[in-house]
Coordinates of C-alpha atoms and ligand atoms in Angstrom, one line a residue:
X35 CA 68.2 52.9 6.4
X36 CA 65.6 55.7 6.1
X37 CA 66.9 59.3 6.0
X38 CA 65.0 60.1 9.2
X39 CA 66.4 57.1 11.0
X40 CA 69.9 57.9 9.8
X41 CA 69.5 61.5 11.1
X42 CA 68.3 60.3 14.5
X43 CA 71.2 57.8 14.6
X44 CA 73.6 60.7 13.8
X45 CA 72.1 62.9 16.5
X46 CA 72.5 60.2 19.0
X47 CA 76.1 59.7 18.0
X48 CA 76.9 63.3 18.9
X49 CA 78.5 62.6 22.2
X50 CA 82.0 63.3 23.4
X51 CA 84.3 60.4 22.8
X52 CA 85.5 58.2 25.6
X53 CA 82.8 58.6 28.3
X54 CA 85.2 56.9 30.7
X55 CA 84.4 58.5 34.1
X56 CA 87.9 58.0 35.3
X57 CA 89.4 60.0 32.5
X58 CA 86.8 62.7 32.8
X59 CA 87.5 63.2 36.6
X60 CA 91.2 63.4 35.9
X61 CA 90.5 66.0 33.3
X62 CA 88.5 68.2 35.7
X63 CA 91.5 68.3 38.0
X64 CA 94.1 68.8 35.4
X65 CA 93.2 72.1 33.8
X66 CA 96.6 72.7 32.5
X67 CA 97.1 69.3 31.0
X68 CA 98.4 69.5 27.4
X69 CA 96.3 68.4 24.4
X70 CA 98.7 65.6 23.7
X71 CA 98.5 64.4 27.3
X72 CA 94.7 64.5 27.2
X73 CA 94.7 62.6 23.9
X74 CA 97.0 59.9 25.3
X75 CA 94.4 59.4 28.0
X76 CA 91.5 59.3 25.7
X77 CA 92.9 57.0 23.0
X78 CA 92.8 53.6 24.8
X79 CA 89.2 54.2 25.8
X80 CA 88.2 55.1 22.3
X81 CA 90.0 52.0 20.9
X82 CA 87.9 49.9 23.2
X83 CA 84.8 51.9 22.3
X84 CA 85.3 51.2 18.5
X85 CA 86.1 47.5 19.2
X86 CA 82.8 47.2 21.1
X87 CA 80.8 49.0 18.3
X88 CA 82.3 46.7 15.7
X89 CA 81.7 43.6 17.8
X90 CA 78.0 44.5 18.3
X91 CA 77.2 46.2 14.9
X92 CA 80.1 45.2 12.6
X93 CA 78.0 42.8 10.5
X94 CA 74.9 45.0 10.2
X95 CA 74.1 46.8 7.0
X96 CA 73.4 50.6 6.6
X97 CA 71.1 49.8 3.7
X98 CA 71.3 49.3 -0.1
X99 CA 73.9 50.8 -2.5
X100 CA 72.3 51.7 -5.7
X101 CA 73.8 51.8 -9.2
X102 CA 72.9 55.5 -9.3
X103 CA 75.1 56.1 -6.2
X104 CA 78.1 54.5 -8.0
X105 CA 77.6 56.8 -11.0
X106 CA 76.4 59.8 -8.9
X107 CA 79.5 60.7 -6.9
X108 CA 78.6 58.4 -4.1
X109 CA 76.0 60.8 -2.7
X110 CA 74.7 59.6 0.7
X111 CA 76.8 56.4 0.6
X112 CA 77.8 55.6 4.2
X113 CA 81.4 54.8 3.7
X114 CA 83.7 56.8 6.0
X115 CA 84.4 57.2 9.7
X116 CA 84.8 60.8 10.8
X117 CA 84.6 61.8 14.4
X118 CA 85.2 65.5 14.5
X119 CA 81.9 66.7 13.0
X120 CA 78.6 65.4 11.7
X121 CA 76.5 67.2 9.0
X122 CA 72.8 67.1 9.1
X123 CA 71.0 68.0 5.9
X124 CA 68.5 70.2 7.6
X125 CA 70.4 71.5 10.6
X126 CA 73.9 71.9 9.3
X127 CA 77.2 71.1 10.9
X128 CA 77.9 70.1 14.5
X129 CA 81.4 69.9 15.8
X130 CA 81.5 67.1 18.3
X131 CA 77.9 67.6 18.9
X132 CA 78.1 71.4 19.1
X133 CA 76.4 73.8 16.6
X134 CA 78.1 77.0 15.5
X135 CA 76.1 79.1 18.0
X136 CA 77.0 76.5 20.7
X137 CA 80.7 77.0 19.8
X138 CA 80.2 80.8 19.9
X139 CA 78.7 80.5 23.3
X140 CA 80.9 77.8 24.9
X141 CA 84.4 78.0 23.5
X142 CA 87.0 80.3 25.1
X143 CA 87.5 83.7 23.5
X144 CA 90.3 86.2 23.3
X145 CA 90.2 88.9 26.0
X146 CA 87.5 91.4 24.9
X147 CA 86.6 89.2 22.0
X148 CA 83.2 87.5 21.3
X149 CA 84.1 84.9 18.6
X150 CA 85.4 81.4 19.6
X151 CA 89.2 80.8 19.3
X152 CA 90.2 78.2 16.6
X153 CA 92.7 76.8 19.2
X154 CA 89.7 75.8 21.3
X155 CA 87.9 74.4 18.3
X156 CA 90.9 72.2 17.5
X157 CA 90.9 70.9 21.1
X158 CA 87.2 70.2 20.8
X159 CA 87.5 68.4 17.5
X160 CA 90.2 66.2 18.9
X161 CA 88.8 65.4 22.3
X162 CA 85.1 66.2 22.3
X163 CA 85.8 68.5 25.2
X164 CA 85.9 72.3 25.7
X165 CA 89.4 73.3 26.8
X166 CA 90.0 75.7 29.7
X167 CA 91.2 79.3 28.8
X168 CA 94.7 78.2 30.0
X169 CA 94.8 75.2 27.7
X170 CA 93.5 77.4 24.8
X171 CA 96.3 79.9 25.4
X172 CA 98.9 77.2 25.7
X173 CA 97.9 76.1 22.2
X174 CA 98.3 79.6 20.9
X175 CA 101.8 79.7 22.4
X176 CA 102.7 76.3 21.1
X177 CA 101.6 77.1 17.6
X178 CA 103.5 80.4 17.7
X179 CA 106.6 78.4 18.8
X180 CA 106.3 76.0 15.9
X181 CA 105.4 78.6 13.2
X182 CA 108.7 79.1 11.5
X183 CA 109.1 77.8 8.0
X184 CA 112.2 76.0 6.8
X185 CA 114.2 78.3 4.7
X186 CA 113.8 76.2 1.5
X187 CA 110.0 76.4 1.8
X188 CA 110.3 80.2 2.0
X189 CA 112.5 80.1 -1.1
X190 CA 110.0 77.9 -3.0
X191 CA 107.3 80.5 -2.3
X192 CA 109.5 83.4 -3.1
X193 CA 110.4 81.9 -6.5
X194 CA 106.8 81.3 -7.5
X195 CA 105.6 83.7 -10.2
X196 CA 102.8 85.9 -8.9
X197 CA 100.7 84.6 -11.7
X198 CA 100.7 81.1 -10.1
X199 CA 97.4 80.7 -8.3
X200 CA 97.8 81.1 -4.5
X201 CA 96.2 77.7 -4.0
X202 CA 98.9 76.0 -6.1
X203 CA 101.6 77.8 -4.1
X204 CA 99.8 76.8 -0.9
X205 CA 99.7 73.1 -1.8
X206 CA 103.3 73.1 -3.0
X207 CA 104.5 74.7 0.3
X208 CA 102.5 72.3 2.5
X209 CA 103.6 69.3 0.5
X210 CA 107.3 70.4 0.8
X211 CA 106.9 70.5 4.6
X212 CA 107.1 66.7 4.4
X213 CA 110.9 67.2 4.3
X214 CA 110.8 67.4 8.1
X215 CA 107.9 65.0 8.9
X216 CA 108.2 63.4 12.2
X217 CA 105.9 60.6 11.0
X218 CA 107.9 59.9 7.8
X219 CA 111.1 59.7 9.9
X220 CA 109.6 57.5 12.6
X221 CA 108.2 55.2 10.0
X222 CA 111.6 54.8 8.4
X223 CA 113.0 54.0 11.8
X224 CA 110.4 51.2 12.3
X225 CA 107.9 52.8 14.6
X226 CA 105.2 50.4 16.0
X227 CA 101.7 50.8 14.5
X228 CA 100.3 51.5 18.0
X229 CA 102.5 54.6 18.3
X230 CA 101.7 56.1 14.9
X231 CA 99.5 58.8 16.4
X232 CA 102.3 60.4 18.3
X233 CA 104.4 61.7 15.4
X234 CA 101.1 62.3 13.4
X235 CA 100.1 64.6 16.2
X236 CA 103.5 66.4 16.1
X237 CA 103.3 66.8 12.3
X238 CA 99.7 68.0 12.6
X239 CA 100.6 70.6 15.2
X240 CA 103.5 71.8 13.0
X241 CA 101.2 71.9 10.0
X242 CA 98.6 74.1 11.6
X243 CA 101.3 76.3 13.2
X244 CA 103.1 77.0 9.9
X245 CA 100.0 77.8 7.8
X246 CA 99.9 81.5 8.8
X247 CA 103.5 82.0 7.6
X248 CA 102.7 80.2 4.4
X249 CA 99.5 82.1 3.8
X250 CA 101.0 85.4 4.8
X251 CA 104.0 84.9 2.5
X252 CA 101.9 84.0 -0.5
X253 CA 99.6 87.0 0.1
X254 CA 102.5 89.4 0.4
X255 CA 104.4 87.9 -2.5
X256 CA 101.5 87.8 -4.9
X257 CA 100.0 91.1 -4.1
X258 CA 103.2 93.1 -3.4
X259 CA 102.4 93.8 0.2
X260 CA 106.0 94.0 1.5
X261 CA 108.0 91.9 4.0
X262 CA 106.4 89.4 6.3
X263 CA 106.5 90.4 10.0
X264 CA 107.5 87.9 12.7
X265 CA 104.9 85.8 14.6
X266 CA 104.2 87.3 18.0
X267 CA 104.2 84.5 20.7
X268 CA 101.9 86.6 22.9
X269 CA 99.1 86.7 20.3
X270 CA 96.5 84.1 19.4
X271 CA 96.6 82.2 16.1
X272 CA 94.1 84.4 14.3
X273 CA 95.7 87.6 15.5
X274 CA 99.0 86.4 14.1
X275 CA 97.4 85.3 10.9
X276 CA 95.8 88.8 10.5
X277 CA 99.1 90.5 11.3
X278 CA 101.0 88.4 8.7
X279 CA 98.3 89.4 6.1
X280 CA 98.7 93.1 7.1
X281 CA 95.4 93.5 9.0
X282 CA 96.6 92.9 12.6
X283 CA 95.6 96.4 13.8
X284 CA 92.0 95.8 12.9
X285 CA 90.4 94.0 15.9
X286 CA 87.2 93.4 14.0
X287 CA 89.1 91.7 11.2
X288 CA 90.9 89.5 13.8
X289 CA 87.5 88.6 15.2
X290 CA 86.3 87.7 11.7
X291 CA 89.3 85.4 11.2
X292 CA 88.5 83.6 14.5
X293 CA 85.0 83.0 13.3
X294 CA 86.1 82.2 9.8
X295 CA 88.6 79.5 10.8
X296 CA 86.1 77.9 13.2
X297 CA 83.2 77.7 10.7
X298 CA 85.4 76.5 7.8
X299 CA 87.4 74.0 9.9
X300 CA 85.4 70.8 9.3
X301 CA 82.3 69.7 7.5
X302 CA 82.3 65.9 8.2
X303 CA 84.3 63.5 6.1
X304 CA 82.8 63.1 2.7
X305 CA 83.5 66.5 1.2
X306 CA 86.4 66.6 -1.3
X307 CA 89.1 68.2 0.9
X308 CA 88.3 66.1 4.0
X309 CA 88.0 62.8 2.2
X310 CA 91.1 63.4 0.1
X311 CA 93.2 64.0 3.2
X312 CA 91.8 60.9 4.9
X313 CA 92.3 58.8 1.7
X314 CA 95.9 59.9 1.2
X315 CA 96.6 59.6 4.9
X316 CA 95.3 56.0 4.8
X317 CA 98.4 55.1 2.7
X318 CA 100.4 56.3 5.7
X319 CA 101.5 59.4 3.7
X320 CA 102.3 61.9 6.4
X321 CA 100.0 64.8 7.3
X322 CA 101.8 67.3 5.0
X323 CA 101.4 65.0 2.0
X324 CA 97.8 64.2 3.0
X325 CA 96.8 67.8 3.6
X326 CA 98.6 69.0 0.5
X327 CA 96.3 66.6 -1.4
X328 CA 93.3 68.1 0.5
X329 CA 94.3 71.5 -0.7
X330 CA 94.3 70.4 -4.4
X331 CA 90.7 69.3 -4.0
X332 CA 89.7 72.4 -2.1
X333 CA 91.1 74.4 -5.1
X334 CA 88.2 73.2 -7.3
X335 CA 85.4 75.6 -8.2
X336 CA 82.7 73.3 -7.0
X337 CA 84.4 73.1 -3.6
X338 CA 86.5 75.8 -1.9
X339 CA 87.3 77.9 -4.9
X340 CA 83.6 78.8 -4.9
X341 CA 84.3 81.7 -2.5
X342 CA 86.5 83.3 -5.2
X343 CA 83.9 82.5 -7.8
X344 CA 81.2 84.3 -5.8
X345 CA 83.1 87.5 -5.8
X346 CA 83.9 87.3 -9.5
X347 CA 80.2 86.7 -10.2
X348 CA 79.1 89.6 -8.0
X349 CA 81.6 91.9 -9.7
X350 CA 80.4 90.9 -13.1
X351 CA 76.9 91.5 -12.0
X352 CA 77.7 95.0 -10.8
X353 CA 79.7 95.7 -14.0
X354 CA 76.8 94.6 -16.1
X355 CA 73.9 96.1 -14.2
X356 CA 75.6 99.1 -12.5
X357 CA 75.2 100.1 -8.9
X358 CA 71.5 100.6 -8.9
X359 CA 70.4 96.9 -8.8
X360 CA 66.7 96.1 -8.7
X361 CA 65.3 92.7 -7.7
X362 CA 64.2 92.2 -11.3
X363 CA 67.7 92.8 -12.7
X364 CA 69.2 90.3 -10.2
X365 CA 66.6 87.8 -11.2
X366 CA 67.5 88.3 -14.9
X367 CA 71.2 87.9 -14.1
X368 CA 70.7 84.7 -12.2
X369 CA 68.6 83.3 -15.0
X370 CA 71.3 84.4 -17.5
X371 CA 73.9 82.6 -15.5
X372 CA 71.9 79.4 -15.5
X373 CA 71.0 79.6 -19.1
X374 CA 74.7 80.1 -19.9
X375 CA 75.2 76.6 -18.5
X376 CA 77.0 77.9 -15.4
X377 CA 76.3 77.3 -11.7
X378 CA 75.3 80.1 -9.3
X379 CA 78.4 80.1 -7.1
X380 CA 77.7 79.9 -3.3
X381 CA 74.4 78.2 -3.8
X382 CA 73.5 74.6 -3.5
X383 CA 75.2 71.8 -1.5
X384 CA 75.7 68.1 -1.9
X385 CA 74.3 67.3 1.6
X386 CA 72.6 70.5 3.0
X387 CA 69.0 71.1 2.2
X388 CA 68.6 74.4 4.1
X389 CA 70.5 77.7 4.4
X390 CA 74.0 76.8 5.6
X391 CA 74.4 77.8 9.3
X392 CA 77.9 78.9 8.3
X393 CA 76.2 81.5 5.9
X394 CA 74.0 82.5 8.8
X395 CA 76.9 83.0 11.2
X396 CA 78.6 85.3 8.7
X397 CA 75.4 87.2 8.0
X398 CA 75.0 87.8 11.7
X399 CA 78.6 89.0 11.9
X400 CA 77.9 91.4 9.0
X401 CA 74.8 92.7 10.6
X402 CA 76.8 93.5 13.7
X403 CA 79.9 94.9 12.1
X404 CA 79.0 96.2 8.6
X405 CA 75.2 96.5 8.3
X406 CA 75.3 99.3 5.7
X407 CA 78.0 97.9 3.4
X408 CA 76.6 97.9 -0.1
X409 CA 78.1 94.5 -1.1
X410 CA 76.6 92.9 2.0
X411 CA 73.2 94.4 1.1
X412 CA 73.6 93.0 -2.4
X413 CA 74.4 89.5 -1.0
X414 CA 71.3 89.8 1.2
X415 CA 69.2 90.9 -1.8
X416 CA 70.4 87.9 -3.8
X417 CA 69.5 85.6 -0.9
X418 CA 65.9 86.7 -1.4
X419 CA 65.9 86.1 -5.1
X420 CA 68.3 83.3 -6.1
X421 CA 66.6 80.4 -4.2
X422 CA 63.3 81.0 -6.0
X423 CA 65.1 81.0 -9.4
X424 CA 67.0 77.8 -8.6
X425 CA 63.7 76.2 -7.5
X426 CA 62.0 77.3 -10.7
X427 CA 64.9 76.1 -12.8
X428 CA 64.2 72.7 -11.1
X429 CA 67.6 71.1 -11.1
X430 CA 69.5 72.0 -7.9
X431 CA 68.3 69.8 -4.9
X432 CA 69.2 72.6 -2.6
X433 CA 68.5 76.2 -3.7
X434 CA 69.9 77.8 -0.5
X435 CA 73.2 79.6 0.0
X436 CA 76.3 77.8 1.4
X437 CA 79.3 79.1 3.3
X438 CA 81.0 80.6 0.2
X439 CA 78.1 82.9 -0.7
X440 CA 79.1 85.2 2.2
X441 CA 82.8 84.9 3.1
X442 CA 84.3 87.1 0.3
X443 CA 82.0 90.0 1.1
X444 CA 83.3 90.2 4.7
X445 CA 87.0 89.9 3.7
X446 CA 86.4 92.6 1.0
X447 CA 84.9 94.9 3.5
X448 CA 88.1 94.9 5.6
X449 CA 90.2 95.5 2.5
X450 CA 91.2 91.9 1.7
X451 CA 89.8 92.1 -1.8
X452 CA 92.2 89.9 -3.7
X453 CA 89.6 87.2 -4.3
X454 CA 91.9 84.6 -5.7
X455 CA 93.5 84.5 -2.2
X456 CA 90.2 83.6 -0.5
X457 CA 90.5 79.8 -0.9
X458 CA 93.8 79.9 0.9
X459 CA 92.0 81.1 4.1
X460 CA 89.5 78.3 3.6
X461 CA 92.5 75.9 3.4
X462 CA 94.1 77.3 6.6
X463 CA 90.8 76.5 8.3
X464 CA 90.2 73.1 6.8
X465 CA 93.6 71.9 8.2
X466 CA 92.0 71.8 11.6
X467 CA 89.4 69.3 10.7
X468 CA 91.6 67.1 8.5
X469 CA 94.5 67.1 11.0
X470 CA 92.2 66.1 13.8
X471 CA 90.9 63.1 11.9
X472 CA 94.3 62.1 10.6
X473 CA 95.5 61.9 14.3
X474 CA 92.4 59.7 15.2
X475 CA 92.8 57.6 12.1
X476 CA 96.4 56.7 13.1
X477 CA 95.3 56.2 16.8
X478 CA 92.6 53.8 15.8
X479 CA 94.7 52.0 13.2
X480 CA 92.5 53.0 10.3
X481 CA 93.3 50.8 7.3
X482 CA 94.3 51.7 3.7
X483 CA 91.2 52.8 1.9
X484 CA 90.3 50.6 -1.0
X485 CA 86.7 50.7 -2.2
X486 CA 85.5 48.5 -5.1
X487 CA 85.0 50.1 -8.5
X488 CA 83.0 48.7 -11.4
X489 CA 83.1 49.3 -15.2
X490 CA 79.8 50.0 -17.0
X491 CA 80.1 46.6 -18.7
X492 CA 80.4 44.9 -15.3
X493 CA 77.4 46.8 -14.0
X494 CA 75.4 45.7 -17.0
X495 CA 76.3 42.1 -16.5
X496 CA 75.7 42.1 -12.7
X497 CA 72.1 43.4 -13.2
X498 CA 71.3 41.9 -16.5
X499 CA 68.8 39.4 -15.2
X500 CA 67.6 41.3 -12.2
X501 CA 64.3 43.2 -12.1
Ligands
AMX20 N1 73.6 76.6 -9.7 C1 73.2 76.0 -10.8 N2 73.0 74.7 -10.9 C2 73.2 74.0 -9.7 C3 73.5 74.6 -8.5 C4 73.8 75.9 -8.5 N3 74.2 76.6 -7.5 N4 73.6 73.6 -7.6 C5 73.3 72.5 -8.2 N5 73.0 72.7 -9.5 C6 72.7 71.7 -10.5 C7 73.9 70.7 -10.6 O1 74.9 71.3 -11.4 C8 73.3 69.5 -11.2 O2 73.1 69.7 -12.5 P1 73.3 68.5 -13.6 O3 72.2 67.6 -13.3 O4 73.2 69.2 -14.9 O5 74.6 67.9 -13.3 C9 71.9 69.5 -10.5 O6 71.6 70.9 -10.1 C10 71.7 68.6 -9.3 O7 72.8 68.9 -8.4 P2 72.6 68.7 -6.8 O8 72.4 67.2 -6.6 O9 71.7 69.7 -6.3 O10 74.1 69.1 -6.3 P3 75.4 68.3 -6.3 O11 75.5 67.5 -5.1 O12 75.6 67.6 -7.6 O13 76.5 69.5 -6.3 C11 77.4 71.6 -5.5 C12 76.7 70.3 -5.1 C13 77.8 72.3 -4.3 C14 78.7 71.2 -6.3 C15 76.4 72.4 -6.4 O14 75.3 72.8 -5.7 C16 77.1 73.6 -7.0 O15 77.8 73.5 -8.1 N6 77.0 74.8 -6.4 C17 77.8 76.0 -6.9 C18 79.2 75.9 -6.5 C19 79.4 76.1 -5.0 O16 78.8 77.0 -4.4 N7 80.2 75.2 -4.4 C20 80.6 75.3 -3.0 C21 79.9 74.3 -2.1 C22 80.4 74.4 -0.7 C23 81.8 74.0 -0.6 O17 82.2 72.9 -0.7 N8 82.7 75.0 -0.3

């Protein structure tokens, strides 16, 4: 399929799931319906929807698979079902058909706030619908009620040496939550396949709910920030997360976290963290095991760790050049990085071919809240210079900044300047997208993933006599 045809097909697929009029009318009258109740209504219609799509299109081909794609990290290979979000190379991410500005405009906000609440985004990712303020608030309360960690998980974290990377601690703690997995227990008790989604939903809710306590505990342990306060059931998820990190009094920081979690939540299914979660979940590993694996992928410098790497790179630049940084000096520094065989962190993308709208959303936040911050200005200055250098160097297919080029600067501005913690916040956010898909995968009976691999010798043989 041509790229343009594929894009148009993707655009057309950006519709809420389960268009069933009956369910929609019921929804309009049931404004306080819970997320699980709403999902239970949507699932049968979506199962029928998928059956119909497979009946009509199941035997059709997307197009060719080239040998280069097999060697080249499967770029562009249509291979995964992912409903929560679709990524367009030119336009960027849409969550169930909504762009980031759409989400900012349409999703419920905290009283007095202007950024969308991650609670509402989770509802959107799962149902394709915008929740009411009451439903959004009910999720805040439910997550607060589920937030407590088992004591042994607290002990695992408290025993970690502060030199152990926060992402390693994060993944260990999430994996250990599998101790209380409702799915693992139900599976042992012989749950029927059609009911898998119920305990997967419960585990996913627990997972998301417990992440602020895990992240807060890691932050306080590693950076000596004192005892963790309790979750406040009257506050939203991001306000609690900010409080646990020690920044709860700063409303602008809380707003940043709301935006941060929303824009980092999901980036369709092929990126390393999302795909890993789906893959591991396909073995019917519970959501804690599946998302623990996602986090190990997110911890790689070409993926989520890039937000840490950007700050390291910026600090090195400042240390080398000093505070008075001219365009010429930045250009030289970017070239020196490339000539040293390193990547420019925060630039480039496997799919995107334009400036990442997640970068733009953060830039707009900075223009509103910290327009005169020197580090923000430096990031803006690099934005004018680095793409041209990357273009001239001629390797990167996308010379534009991605989400990670900007996030660390915002966190630093508010005093969260421990950059090796940054990917943990990315991980908290990514749980939303991965969990939503895990629930749908179990609802739709997604099978074990098992693509075919080839050796180089086999490839040589297959194509030996073909032009
Ligand atoms: N700096 C220097 N070189 C870059 C580059 C960058 N920012 N982006 C791409 N390149 C190079 C690649 O390393 C590759 O070189 P090679 O041929 O010697 O292997 C060549 O350009 C072609 O790569 P590509 O097809 O444009 O990108 P990709 O799909 O292979 O990789 C990505 C995508 C993100 C890993 C890459 O752009 C990169 O390394 N960027 C810097 C790290 C980063 O910001 N990662 C975060 C991405 C977003 C996220 O997941 N959080």
